[in-house]
Coordinates of C-alpha atoms in Angstrom, one line a residue:
Chain U
M1 CA -9.6 -45.9 8.0
S2 CA -8.3 -43.2 9.7
L3 CA -8.9 -39.7 8.6
L4 CA -6.7 -36.8 7.0
L5 CA -8.1 -33.1 7.3
V6 CA -7.3 -30.5 5.2
V7 CA -8.0 -26.8 6.5
L8 CA -8.5 -24.5 3.5
E9 CA -8.2 -20.6 4.2
Q10 CA -10.7 -17.8 2.9
G11 CA -10.9 -14.2 4.0
A12 CA -13.9 -12.0 3.3
Q13 CA -15.2 -14.9 1.0
K14 CA -12.5 -14.9 -1.3
W15 CA -10.1 -18.2 -1.1
H16 CA -6.4 -17.9 -0.3
K17 CA -4.9 -19.6 -3.5
M18 CA -2.8 -21.7 -1.3
S19 CA -5.8 -23.8 -0.4
W20 CA -5.8 -25.6 -3.5
E21 CA -2.3 -26.7 -2.9
A22 CA -3.0 -28.3 0.5
V23 CA -6.2 -29.9 -0.9
A24 CA -4.0 -31.5 -3.8
A25 CA -1.7 -32.4 -1.0
G26 CA -4.1 -33.9 1.2
Q27 CA -5.5 -36.1 -1.9
Q28 CA -2.0 -37.4 -2.8
I29 CA -1.0 -38.1 1.1
A30 CA -4.5 -39.7 1.8
Q31 CA -4.3 -42.0 -1.3
Q32 CA -0.4 -43.0 -0.7
A33 CA -1.1 -43.5 2.8
G34 CA -4.5 -45.3 2.8
M35 CA -6.4 -42.8 4.6
S36 CA -10.0 -41.1 3.9
M37 CA -10.1 -37.3 3.7
A38 CA -12.1 -34.3 4.5
S39 CA -11.7 -30.5 4.1
V40 CA -12.6 -27.7 6.5
V41 CA -13.6 -24.2 5.7
I42 CA -14.1 -21.8 8.5
G43 CA -16.1 -18.5 8.8
Q44 CA -19.4 -16.7 9.4
C45 CA -21.2 -17.8 6.4
V46 CA -19.0 -20.0 4.2
A47 CA -21.3 -23.1 3.2
A48 CA -21.8 -21.7 -0.3
M49 CA -18.0 -21.6 -0.8
A50 CA -17.4 -25.1 1.0
A51 CA -19.7 -26.5 -1.9
E52 CA -16.6 -25.5 -4.4
V53 CA -14.4 -27.9 -2.4
P54 CA -14.1 -31.6 -4.0
G55 CA -15.3 -34.5 -1.6
K56 CA -16.4 -34.5 2.0
V57 CA -16.2 -30.7 3.7
F58 CA -17.0 -29.1 7.1
A59 CA -17.9 -25.9 6.8
I60 CA -17.5 -24.4 10.4
E61 CA -19.6 -21.7 10.9
H62 CA -20.1 -18.9 13.6
A63 CA -20.9 -15.2 14.0
L64 CA -17.5 -14.9 15.9
L65 CA -15.6 -16.6 12.9
E66 CA -16.4 -13.6 10.6
H67 CA -12.8 -12.1 11.2
Y68 CA -9.9 -14.2 11.6
T69 CA -8.5 -14.3 15.2
A70 CA -6.0 -16.9 16.5
D71 CA -8.2 -17.6 19.7
G72 CA -11.6 -18.2 17.7
Y73 CA -10.1 -20.2 15.0
T74 CA -8.2 -22.2 17.5
A75 CA -11.2 -22.9 19.5
A76 CA -13.3 -23.8 16.4
L77 CA -11.0 -26.1 15.0
A78 CA -10.0 -27.6 18.1
E79 CA -13.6 -28.5 18.8
L80 CA -14.0 -30.4 15.2
I81 CA -10.7 -32.0 15.9
K82 CA -11.6 -33.5 18.9
A83 CA -15.0 -34.8 17.7
E84 CA -13.4 -36.3 14.3
Q85 CA -10.2 -37.6 15.8
P86 CA -8.0 -37.2 12.8
A87 CA -4.7 -38.9 12.3
L88 CA -3.2 -35.7 10.2
V89 CA -4.5 -32.2 9.8
I90 CA -2.9 -30.5 6.6
F91 CA -2.4 -26.5 6.2
P92 CA -1.5 -24.2 3.8
H93 CA 1.8 -22.5 5.4
T94 CA 0.1 -19.0 5.2
Y95 CA 1.1 -16.1 7.6
Q96 CA -2.4 -16.8 8.9
V97 CA -1.6 -20.5 9.6
R98 CA 1.5 -19.6 11.1
D99 CA -0.4 -17.1 13.7
F100 CA -2.9 -19.9 15.0
A101 CA -1.7 -23.8 13.9
P102 CA 1.1 -23.9 16.5
K103 CA -1.4 -23.2 19.2
L104 CA -3.9 -25.5 18.0
A105 CA -1.2 -28.2 17.8
T106 CA -0.2 -27.1 21.7
R107 CA -3.4 -28.0 22.7
F108 CA -3.3 -31.7 21.5
G109 CA 0.2 -31.8 23.1
Q110 CA 1.7 -31.6 19.5
V111 CA 3.9 -29.5 17.6
L112 CA 3.3 -28.1 13.9
I113 CA 5.5 -29.5 11.6
S114 CA 5.8 -26.5 9.5
D115 CA 6.6 -25.5 6.0
V116 CA 7.0 -29.1 4.6
T117 CA 8.1 -29.3 1.0
Q118 CA 7.6 -32.8 0.5
V119 CA 5.7 -36.0 2.3
K120 CA 7.1 -39.6 2.2
A121 CA 3.8 -41.4 2.8
A122 CA 3.0 -45.2 2.9
P123 CA 0.6 -47.2 4.6
G124 CA 1.4 -46.6 8.6
T125 CA 4.1 -44.5 8.0
V126 CA 4.3 -40.6 7.2
T127 CA 7.7 -38.7 6.9
F128 CA 7.7 -35.0 6.2
V129 CA 10.9 -33.3 4.7
R130 CA 11.4 -29.5 5.4
Q131 CA 14.1 -27.3 5.1
L132 CA 16.4 -26.0 7.5
F133 CA 18.8 -22.9 7.7
Q134 CA 17.0 -21.0 5.1
G135 CA 17.2 -23.7 2.5
K136 CA 20.6 -24.8 2.8
L137 CA 19.7 -28.3 4.3
N138 CA 16.8 -30.4 4.2
A139 CA 15.4 -32.8 7.1
D140 CA 13.4 -35.6 7.5
V141 CA 10.8 -35.2 10.4
S142 CA 8.1 -37.7 11.8
G143 CA 5.7 -37.4 14.4
Q144 CA 5.6 -39.7 17.2
G145 CA 1.8 -40.8 17.6
G146 CA -1.6 -39.1 18.3
V147 CA -2.7 -36.4 15.8
T148 CA 0.1 -34.9 13.8
F149 CA -0.3 -31.2 12.3
M150 CA 1.6 -29.9 9.3
S151 CA 1.7 -27.1 6.9
V152 CA 2.7 -27.2 3.1
Q153 CA 5.1 -24.6 1.8
A154 CA 3.9 -22.7 -1.2
G155 CA 4.6 -24.6 -4.8
S156 CA 5.2 -27.7 -3.1
Y157 CA 1.9 -29.3 -4.6
R158 CA 0.5 -28.2 -7.6
A159 CA -3.3 -26.7 -7.4
D160 CA -4.1 -28.1 -10.8
Q161 CA -3.4 -31.7 -9.6
M162 CA -6.4 -31.4 -7.3
V163 CA -8.9 -34.0 -8.4
A164 CA -12.3 -32.7 -9.1
G165 CA -15.1 -34.3 -7.4
P166 CA -19.0 -33.7 -6.2
P167 CA -19.0 -31.7 -2.7
E168 CA -20.4 -33.1 0.3
V169 CA -21.0 -30.1 2.7
Q170 CA -21.7 -30.7 6.6
V171 CA -21.9 -27.3 8.4
V172 CA -21.0 -27.5 11.6
T173 CA -21.9 -24.6 14.5
P174 CA -19.1 -24.7 17.3
V175 CA -19.7 -23.2 20.7
L176 CA -17.4 -20.3 21.0
D177 CA -17.3 -17.8 24.0
A178 CA -17.1 -14.2 22.9
S179 CA -15.0 -13.4 25.8
A180 CA -12.4 -15.9 25.0
I181 CA -11.3 -14.3 22.0
R182 CA -8.9 -11.8 23.1
Q183 CA -7.5 -10.5 20.0
K184 CA -9.8 -7.6 18.4
P185 CA -8.8 -7.3 14.8
E186 CA -9.1 -4.1 12.7
A187 CA -9.8 -4.1 8.8
P188 CA -6.7 -5.0 6.9
F189 CA -5.0 -2.3 4.9
R190 CA -2.1 -1.4 2.4
E191 CA 0.7 1.2 3.3
S192 CA 0.0 3.1 0.0
T193 CA -0.8 2.2 -3.6
R194 CA 2.4 0.9 -5.0
A195 CA 4.3 3.4 -7.3
V196 CA 6.4 0.8 -8.7
D197 CA 4.7 -2.7 -10.1
L198 CA 7.2 -5.0 -10.6
T199 CA 4.7 -7.5 -11.7
A200 CA 4.6 -6.0 -15.1
A201 CA 8.4 -5.8 -15.7
D202 CA 10.1 -8.2 -18.3
I203 CA 13.5 -8.3 -16.6
I204 CA 14.1 -7.8 -13.0
V205 CA 17.7 -7.1 -11.1
S206 CA 17.2 -8.2 -7.8
V207 CA 19.7 -7.5 -4.9
G208 CA 20.3 -9.0 -1.6
R209 CA 22.6 -8.9 1.6
G210 CA 25.4 -9.7 -0.6
I211 CA 25.9 -5.9 -1.6
K212 CA 27.0 -5.3 1.9
E213 CA 26.2 -1.7 2.5
K214 CA 24.0 1.1 0.9
D215 CA 26.9 2.9 -0.8
N216 CA 27.1 -0.1 -3.3
I217 CA 23.5 0.0 -4.2
H218 CA 24.4 2.1 -7.4
L219 CA 26.3 -0.6 -9.1
V220 CA 23.2 -2.9 -9.3
E221 CA 21.2 0.3 -10.3
E222 CA 23.6 0.9 -13.1
L223 CA 23.1 -2.9 -14.1
A224 CA 19.2 -2.7 -14.1
A225 CA 19.6 0.7 -16.3
A226 CA 21.9 -1.0 -18.9
M227 CA 19.8 -4.1 -19.2
G228 CA 16.5 -1.8 -19.3
A229 CA 15.4 -3.9 -15.9
E230 CA 13.4 -3.0 -13.0
L231 CA 15.3 -2.9 -9.8
A232 CA 14.2 -5.4 -6.8
A233 CA 15.5 -6.6 -3.7
S234 CA 15.3 -8.9 -1.1
R235 CA 13.7 -8.3 2.4
P236 CA 16.7 -7.4 4.6
I237 CA 17.7 -4.5 2.0
C238 CA 14.3 -3.1 2.6
D239 CA 14.5 -3.6 6.1
N240 CA 17.8 -1.5 6.1
G241 CA 16.2 1.3 4.2
W242 CA 18.5 0.9 1.3
L243 CA 15.8 0.4 -1.1
P244 CA 12.0 1.2 -0.6
M245 CA 9.7 -1.5 0.6
E246 CA 7.7 -1.2 -2.8
R247 CA 10.6 -3.0 -4.3
Q248 CA 10.8 -6.1 -2.1
V249 CA 10.2 -9.5 -3.8
G250 CA 9.0 -12.5 -1.8
S251 CA 6.4 -13.7 0.5
S252 CA 5.9 -10.0 2.5
G253 CA 6.5 -8.3 -0.7
Q254 CA 5.5 -8.9 -4.5
T255 CA 5.3 -11.9 -6.4
V256 CA 6.8 -11.7 -9.8
S257 CA 7.3 -13.9 -12.5
P258 CA 9.5 -11.8 -15.3
K259 CA 11.4 -13.3 -18.3
V260 CA 14.6 -12.8 -16.6
Y261 CA 14.9 -12.4 -13.0
M262 CA 18.8 -11.7 -12.0
A263 CA 19.3 -12.2 -8.3
I264 CA 22.7 -10.8 -7.1
G265 CA 23.8 -11.4 -3.8
I266 CA 20.7 -13.3 -2.6
S267 CA 21.2 -16.4 -1.1
G268 CA 17.6 -17.6 -1.7
A269 CA 15.6 -18.2 1.5
I270 CA 12.5 -19.6 1.2
Q271 CA 10.7 -16.4 1.8
H272 CA 12.4 -14.8 -1.4
L273 CA 12.1 -17.6 -3.2
V274 CA 8.4 -18.2 -3.1
G275 CA 8.2 -14.5 -4.6
M276 CA 10.0 -15.3 -7.9
K277 CA 10.4 -19.0 -8.6
G278 CA 7.9 -18.7 -11.4
S279 CA 10.3 -16.6 -13.4
K280 CA 10.9 -18.0 -16.8
T281 CA 14.7 -17.5 -16.6
I282 CA 16.6 -17.0 -13.4
V283 CA 20.1 -15.9 -13.3
A284 CA 22.1 -16.2 -9.9
I285 CA 25.3 -14.5 -8.8
N286 CA 26.7 -15.5 -5.6
K287 CA 30.1 -16.0 -3.7
D288 CA 28.5 -19.1 -2.0
P289 CA 28.4 -22.1 -4.3
N290 CA 26.0 -23.7 -1.6
A291 CA 23.7 -21.2 -1.5
P292 CA 19.8 -22.2 -2.5
I293 CA 19.5 -19.5 -4.8
F294 CA 21.4 -22.0 -7.3
E295 CA 18.9 -24.7 -6.8
V296 CA 16.4 -22.5 -8.8
A297 CA 18.8 -20.8 -11.2
D298 CA 18.9 -21.5 -14.9
Y299 CA 22.2 -19.9 -15.1
G300 CA 24.7 -19.1 -12.4
I301 CA 28.0 -17.3 -11.8
C302 CA 29.7 -18.3 -8.3
G303 CA 31.7 -15.3 -7.9
D304 CA 32.7 -12.1 -6.1
L305 CA 29.4 -9.7 -7.4
F306 CA 31.9 -6.5 -6.9
E307 CA 34.1 -8.2 -9.8
V308 CA 31.2 -9.8 -11.7
V309 CA 28.5 -7.0 -11.8
P310 CA 30.8 -4.0 -13.3
A311 CA 31.9 -6.8 -15.9
L312 CA 28.5 -7.8 -16.8
I313 CA 27.8 -3.8 -17.0
D314 CA 30.3 -3.6 -19.8
E315 CA 29.3 -6.6 -21.5
V316 CA 25.5 -5.9 -21.5
K317 CA 26.6 -2.3 -22.9
K318 CA 28.3 -3.9 -25.9
A319 CA 25.6 -6.4 -26.4
R320 CA 23.2 -3.6 -26.8
G321 CA 25.5 -1.6 -28.7
Chain O
M1 CA 6.7 -2.9 32.7
K2 CA 8.6 -6.0 32.5
I3 CA 9.6 -7.3 28.9
I4 CA 11.0 -10.7 28.8
V5 CA 12.6 -11.1 25.0
A6 CA 13.4 -14.8 24.2
I7 CA 16.5 -15.0 22.1
K8 CA 18.4 -17.9 20.5
Q9 CA 21.9 -18.2 19.4
V10 CA 22.4 -19.6 15.7
P11 CA 25.1 -20.3 13.4
A12 CA 26.2 -17.5 11.5
R13 CA 24.7 -16.3 8.6
D14 CA 27.4 -17.2 6.0
S15 CA 28.3 -20.2 7.6
Q16 CA 29.6 -23.4 5.7
L17 CA 27.5 -26.3 7.0
K18 CA 28.8 -29.5 7.3
I19 CA 26.8 -32.7 8.2
Q20 CA 27.5 -35.0 11.2
S21 CA 28.7 -38.5 9.9
G22 CA 25.4 -39.7 11.5
G23 CA 23.4 -37.4 9.5
Q24 CA 21.5 -36.2 12.9
W25 CA 22.8 -32.6 12.9
I26 CA 25.6 -30.4 11.6
E27 CA 29.2 -30.1 12.9
E28 CA 29.4 -27.0 15.1
D29 CA 32.9 -27.2 16.3
D30 CA 34.3 -24.5 13.4
L31 CA 31.1 -22.6 13.4
T32 CA 30.7 -19.0 14.7
F33 CA 27.5 -18.1 16.5
E34 CA 25.5 -15.3 16.6
I35 CA 22.2 -14.1 17.8
N36 CA 19.2 -15.1 15.6
E37 CA 18.5 -12.4 13.7
P38 CA 14.6 -11.5 14.1
D39 CA 15.3 -12.3 17.9
A40 CA 18.1 -9.0 17.6
Y41 CA 14.8 -6.9 16.3
A42 CA 12.9 -8.1 19.1
L43 CA 15.3 -7.5 21.6
E44 CA 15.5 -3.8 20.2
E45 CA 11.9 -3.5 20.2
A46 CA 11.9 -4.4 24.0
L47 CA 14.7 -1.9 24.6
Q48 CA 12.6 0.8 22.7
L49 CA 9.6 0.1 24.6
K50 CA 11.3 0.5 28.0
E51 CA 12.9 3.9 27.0
K52 CA 9.2 4.8 26.6
H53 CA 7.4 3.1 29.0
G54 CA 10.1 2.5 31.7
G55 CA 10.5 -0.7 33.5
E56 CA 12.9 -3.6 32.9
V57 CA 14.1 -6.1 30.1
V58 CA 14.9 -9.5 30.8
A59 CA 17.1 -11.6 27.9
L60 CA 16.0 -15.2 28.1
C61 CA 18.0 -17.7 26.2
L62 CA 17.8 -21.7 26.2
G63 CA 21.0 -22.9 24.8
P64 CA 24.4 -24.5 25.6
A65 CA 27.6 -22.9 27.4
R66 CA 28.4 -21.1 24.2
A67 CA 25.2 -19.1 24.2
A68 CA 26.8 -16.9 26.9
S69 CA 28.4 -14.9 24.4
T70 CA 25.0 -14.0 22.8
I71 CA 23.6 -13.2 26.4
R72 CA 26.4 -10.9 27.1
E73 CA 25.8 -8.8 23.9
A74 CA 22.1 -8.7 24.8
L75 CA 23.2 -7.2 28.1
A76 CA 25.6 -5.0 26.9
K77 CA 22.9 -3.5 24.1
G78 CA 20.8 -2.6 27.4
A79 CA 19.2 -5.4 28.8
D80 CA 18.8 -5.5 32.7
R81 CA 19.4 -8.8 33.4
A82 CA 19.4 -12.6 31.8
I83 CA 18.2 -15.9 32.4
H84 CA 20.1 -18.7 30.7
I85 CA 18.5 -22.2 30.6
S86 CA 21.8 -24.2 30.1
E87 CA 21.1 -27.3 28.1
E88 CA 23.9 -29.0 26.0
S89 CA 21.7 -31.0 23.6
I90 CA 19.1 -28.4 22.4
N91 CA 18.9 -29.7 18.7
G92 CA 17.1 -32.9 19.7
L93 CA 14.5 -30.6 21.5
D94 CA 11.1 -30.0 19.2
T95 CA 9.5 -26.9 19.4
L96 CA 7.0 -27.7 22.1
A97 CA 9.9 -28.7 24.4
V98 CA 11.8 -25.7 24.0
A99 CA 8.4 -23.5 24.5
K100 CA 8.0 -25.6 27.4
L101 CA 11.4 -24.6 29.1
L102 CA 10.8 -21.1 28.1
A103 CA 7.4 -21.3 29.7
G104 CA 9.0 -22.6 32.8
A105 CA 11.4 -19.9 33.2
I106 CA 9.1 -17.3 32.6
K107 CA 6.3 -18.3 34.8
S108 CA 8.0 -17.1 38.0
E109 CA 8.7 -13.7 36.6
A110 CA 5.2 -12.8 35.8
P111 CA 6.2 -10.3 32.8
D112 CA 3.7 -7.9 31.3
L113 CA 4.8 -8.6 27.7
V114 CA 7.1 -11.5 26.1
L115 CA 8.7 -10.6 22.5
T116 CA 10.7 -13.1 20.2
G117 CA 11.7 -13.2 16.8
L118 CA 9.2 -14.6 14.4
Q119 CA 11.3 -17.4 13.4
S120 CA 14.9 -18.9 13.8
D121 CA 17.2 -19.2 11.0
D122 CA 18.3 -22.6 12.0
L123 CA 15.4 -24.9 12.5
G124 CA 12.6 -22.3 11.1
Y125 CA 9.6 -23.9 12.6
G126 CA 8.2 -20.2 13.6
Q127 CA 6.3 -21.1 16.3
A128 CA 8.3 -20.9 19.7
G129 CA 6.3 -17.8 20.3
V130 CA 2.9 -18.8 19.6
V131 CA 3.4 -22.3 21.7
L132 CA 4.7 -20.2 24.7
A133 CA 1.5 -18.0 24.5
E134 CA -0.4 -20.9 24.7
L135 CA 1.3 -22.5 27.4
L136 CA 1.2 -19.3 29.4
G137 CA -2.6 -18.8 28.7
V138 CA -2.0 -15.7 27.1
P139 CA -3.2 -13.9 24.1
H140 CA -0.6 -13.4 21.0
A141 CA 0.0 -12.1 17.6
T142 CA 2.7 -12.8 15.1
I143 CA 4.7 -11.2 12.4
I144 CA 4.7 -7.5 14.1
M145 CA 5.8 -4.4 12.5
Q146 CA 4.9 -1.9 15.1
V147 CA 3.9 -2.4 19.0
G148 CA 2.0 0.2 20.7
I149 CA 0.9 0.3 24.4
E150 CA -1.9 2.3 26.2
G151 CA -2.7 1.3 29.9
G152 CA -3.0 -2.5 29.9
T153 CA -4.1 -2.7 26.1
L154 CA -1.7 -3.6 23.2
R155 CA -2.2 -2.3 19.8
V156 CA 0.1 -4.3 17.3
K157 CA 0.5 -3.9 13.3
R158 CA 0.4 -7.5 12.2
E159 CA 2.1 -8.2 8.6
L160 CA -0.4 -9.9 6.4
E161 CA 0.9 -11.2 3.0
D162 CA 1.4 -9.2 -0.2
G163 CA 2.0 -5.8 1.2
W164 CA -1.2 -5.8 3.5
F165 CA -1.2 -5.0 7.3
Q166 CA -3.8 -5.2 9.8
F167 CA -3.8 -3.7 13.4
V168 CA -5.0 -5.9 16.2
T169 CA -5.7 -5.1 20.0
M170 CA -5.5 -7.5 22.9
P171 CA -5.1 -7.3 26.8
L172 CA -1.8 -7.5 28.4
P173 CA 0.2 -9.5 29.4
A174 CA 0.6 -11.0 25.8
V175 CA 3.3 -12.7 23.5
L176 CA 4.3 -11.1 20.1
T177 CA 6.6 -12.6 17.8
I178 CA 8.6 -9.8 16.0
Q179 CA 9.3 -9.4 12.1
S180 CA 12.9 -8.4 10.9
G181 CA 12.6 -4.8 9.9
I182 CA 10.6 -3.5 12.8
N183 CA 13.1 -1.1 14.0
K184 CA 16.6 0.2 13.5
L185 CA 19.4 -2.5 15.3
R186 CA 21.5 -0.7 18.2
Y187 CA 25.1 -1.4 18.6
A188 CA 26.4 -2.2 21.9
T189 CA 28.5 0.9 23.2
L190 CA 31.5 0.6 25.0
M191 CA 29.8 1.6 28.3
G192 CA 27.5 -0.9 27.7
I193 CA 30.0 -3.7 27.1
K194 CA 31.4 -2.6 30.5
K195 CA 28.1 -2.4 32.5
A196 CA 27.2 -5.9 31.1
K197 CA 29.8 -7.5 33.1
T198 CA 28.2 -6.4 36.1
K199 CA 24.9 -7.8 35.1
E200 CA 23.2 -10.5 36.8
I201 CA 22.6 -13.9 34.5
K202 CA 20.6 -16.4 36.2
V203 CA 21.5 -19.8 35.1
L204 CA 18.8 -22.6 35.2
T205 CA 19.1 -26.4 34.2
A206 CA 16.4 -28.0 32.1
A207 CA 14.9 -29.8 35.3
E208 CA 14.8 -26.2 37.0
A209 CA 13.0 -24.7 34.2
G210 CA 10.4 -27.4 34.5
G211 CA 11.7 -30.0 32.2
A212 CA 11.2 -30.5 28.4
G213 CA 8.8 -33.5 28.4
A214 CA 8.9 -36.1 26.1
A215 CA 9.7 -35.3 22.3
V216 CA 6.5 -35.5 20.0
S217 CA 8.3 -35.0 16.8
T218 CA 12.0 -36.0 16.0
L219 CA 14.6 -35.0 13.5
D220 CA 15.3 -38.3 12.0
R221 CA 18.0 -37.2 9.3
V222 CA 19.5 -34.0 8.1
Y223 CA 20.9 -33.9 4.6
V224 CA 22.1 -31.8 1.6
P225 CA 19.2 -31.1 -0.9
Q226 CA 19.2 -32.7 -4.3
R227 CA 19.4 -30.3 -7.3
T228 CA 15.9 -30.3 -9.1
K229 CA 17.0 -28.0 -11.8
V230 CA 19.6 -28.6 -14.2
S231 CA 21.6 -24.8 -13.8
T232 CA 24.4 -23.8 -16.2
I233 CA 27.0 -22.5 -13.8
F234 CA 29.6 -20.5 -16.1
E235 CA 33.2 -21.1 -15.2
G236 CA 36.1 -18.3 -15.4
D237 CA 37.0 -15.1 -14.2
A238 CA 34.4 -12.4 -13.7
K239 CA 35.0 -10.9 -17.5
S240 CA 34.8 -14.3 -19.0
T241 CA 31.6 -15.5 -16.9
A242 CA 29.8 -12.1 -17.7
A243 CA 30.4 -12.5 -21.3
Q244 CA 29.2 -16.2 -21.3
L245 CA 26.1 -14.8 -19.3
V246 CA 25.3 -11.9 -21.7
E247 CA 25.9 -14.3 -24.6
K248 CA 22.9 -16.6 -23.5
L249 CA 20.5 -13.6 -22.6
K250 CA 21.0 -12.2 -25.9
F251 CA 21.0 -15.1 -28.2
E252 CA 19.1 -18.1 -26.2
V253 CA 16.9 -16.0 -23.6
R254 CA 17.0 -13.3 -26.2
V255 CA 16.1 -10.0 -23.9
L256 CA 19.2 -7.9 -24.8

C-alpha cells in the first residue's frame, strides 16, 4: 500500500489551524485512493504535540529546527521522504509552506502542485483541481509519476471532518549541518498594535481596485458611514496607500466574519476570499459578471460602482430614516 | 552589484477570458498583455537597489515573441539590458521547466541577487523563485517587504500571515520573491522610452538556455468553475438594484 504523508505546521509550540484541514484532506484522499497515511510534525521538541495528531505521526526533532528556516525544514523533510518513500505529500498552503515546499519538491525533481481546492482520487489515479487567473478559471492538474507534492488551499477541507484516532508517535532525528542552514531568522513581530479591529464589526464595507483612484475612496466612506459599517479594503488599495494597511482583509491582513460584508469593486482573488468568506451575508458589487467574488456572494449587483454606490447611499439613508 | 529580475508577461487584469475549444488553455488572440504585477514590484525594487548600491539591472523574461513589449517597458523604466528566452509554447511548461530555463540563462551571468514577484497572476503557483534558488544552489526568502544589503549580507523583511513580519539574514548571492506593495512603482519617462530602444536584448532559444526537460506535472483541462452558492443577482438600473438590495438588507438580513 503506498503512503500518503501530511505535513502539519507549528510555530513556537502552537498549531497552525490549517494543519487540521490538511489532516482531514489526507484522511479523505488516503481512503479514496487506497493509501495508508502518516503525519509529520517538525520542530525542536514536538513529540508531545505530535501525540495530539490521530494515527501514525513522525515527530522530526532537532535543535536546528527550533525556528523555521527553508534550508533546515527542506533538509529534514527530504531525509524522511527518502526513507519512507511516500507517493503523495500534502501540505497546508501557508506562507511558510510556500517558502520551502517548492524547494523540497525540486530536490525530488518534482513541482509543488500548490493551492489545491479539490482532489479527485480513486485507486491508482489522483487529479488535483486548482485555480488559475486569480480564481476566474479552474484547472485539472496531474503528476507524472514519482512522489507528488501538493498544498491544500485554506477552507477547501473542513478541520471538523478530521477523524479522531489514537496517536502513534515515532520520533525521528535527522542529520543536519548547521553551516548548510543559510537563513538566520529573527523573532517575528507586528508592525504596530492594531488601532482598527475589523473582526468586531457587524457590517463591513470593503473596497477594491474597481474604485480606480484615491480621490474616489470618499464614496465608500460615505456608504460605510450611512450603514454604520467599518471600512475595509483589499490588498492593492492598501499597497497604494489609499487606506492604511490595518484596514486590509485577506491572507496578509485580517480575517473577518461579520453579519454583512459588502465587497465593492473587489474581483475576489483567493488571497482576499480566505479573509472574508466566513461572513454570514456577502454582497458583491462589480462590473465584471465573471468576477470570482460572485461565486461567494449571497447578493450581487453587476454594474458600475460609480452609479450603484451613490444610489445605495440614498436608499440606505431612506431605509434608516 | 548585478541584479537579475525575472519578469513574466500575463493577460491584462480585467481580461475577459475565453477557453480554447480543446479546453487546454485560453484564447490569447484578442487579449492584451502586461507585466505580472508582483514582477513590476520586483523590477522597481531592483532599480531602487541599483540607485543605492550601483551596479546593473538585467531583466530576464521567458515568453513568446509578444513578451518583447514587456521587456521594452522594463528597459524604459531603467533596466540596463535584457535577456529574452524566446519560447512560443510556454503554457505547456510546469514551474520546474520554467525555473530550469531561467536558471540556464542566469548561471553564466553570475548575479549577486535575483528578484522576482511572489507569484504570477495567470498560473499562480507562486514558486518559480524558490525553485530557481534551489537550482542555482543559493539561499532564498519569499514574500519580501523590505530589502537591505550590507557587505555580502542580505537582511530582508518577510511577510508572515495575519499582520506578522520577520527579518531574515542570509549571504549573497540569493533569490528573493517580492510582495506587491513593497515600493511605489515608477512610470517610464519619455527619455527612458527613447533610451530603451538602444539597449541590448539578448534572445536565447530554450535549447540555448539549457532546455526545459520533461514535464513532471501536466495541465490537463481548463474550465469555468461551477457556482457552488446560489446568489441573487439584482437586475435593473443603479437606483432599482440599490433599492432591491437595501430591501433585503433591511427585512431579511435585518442589519439596517
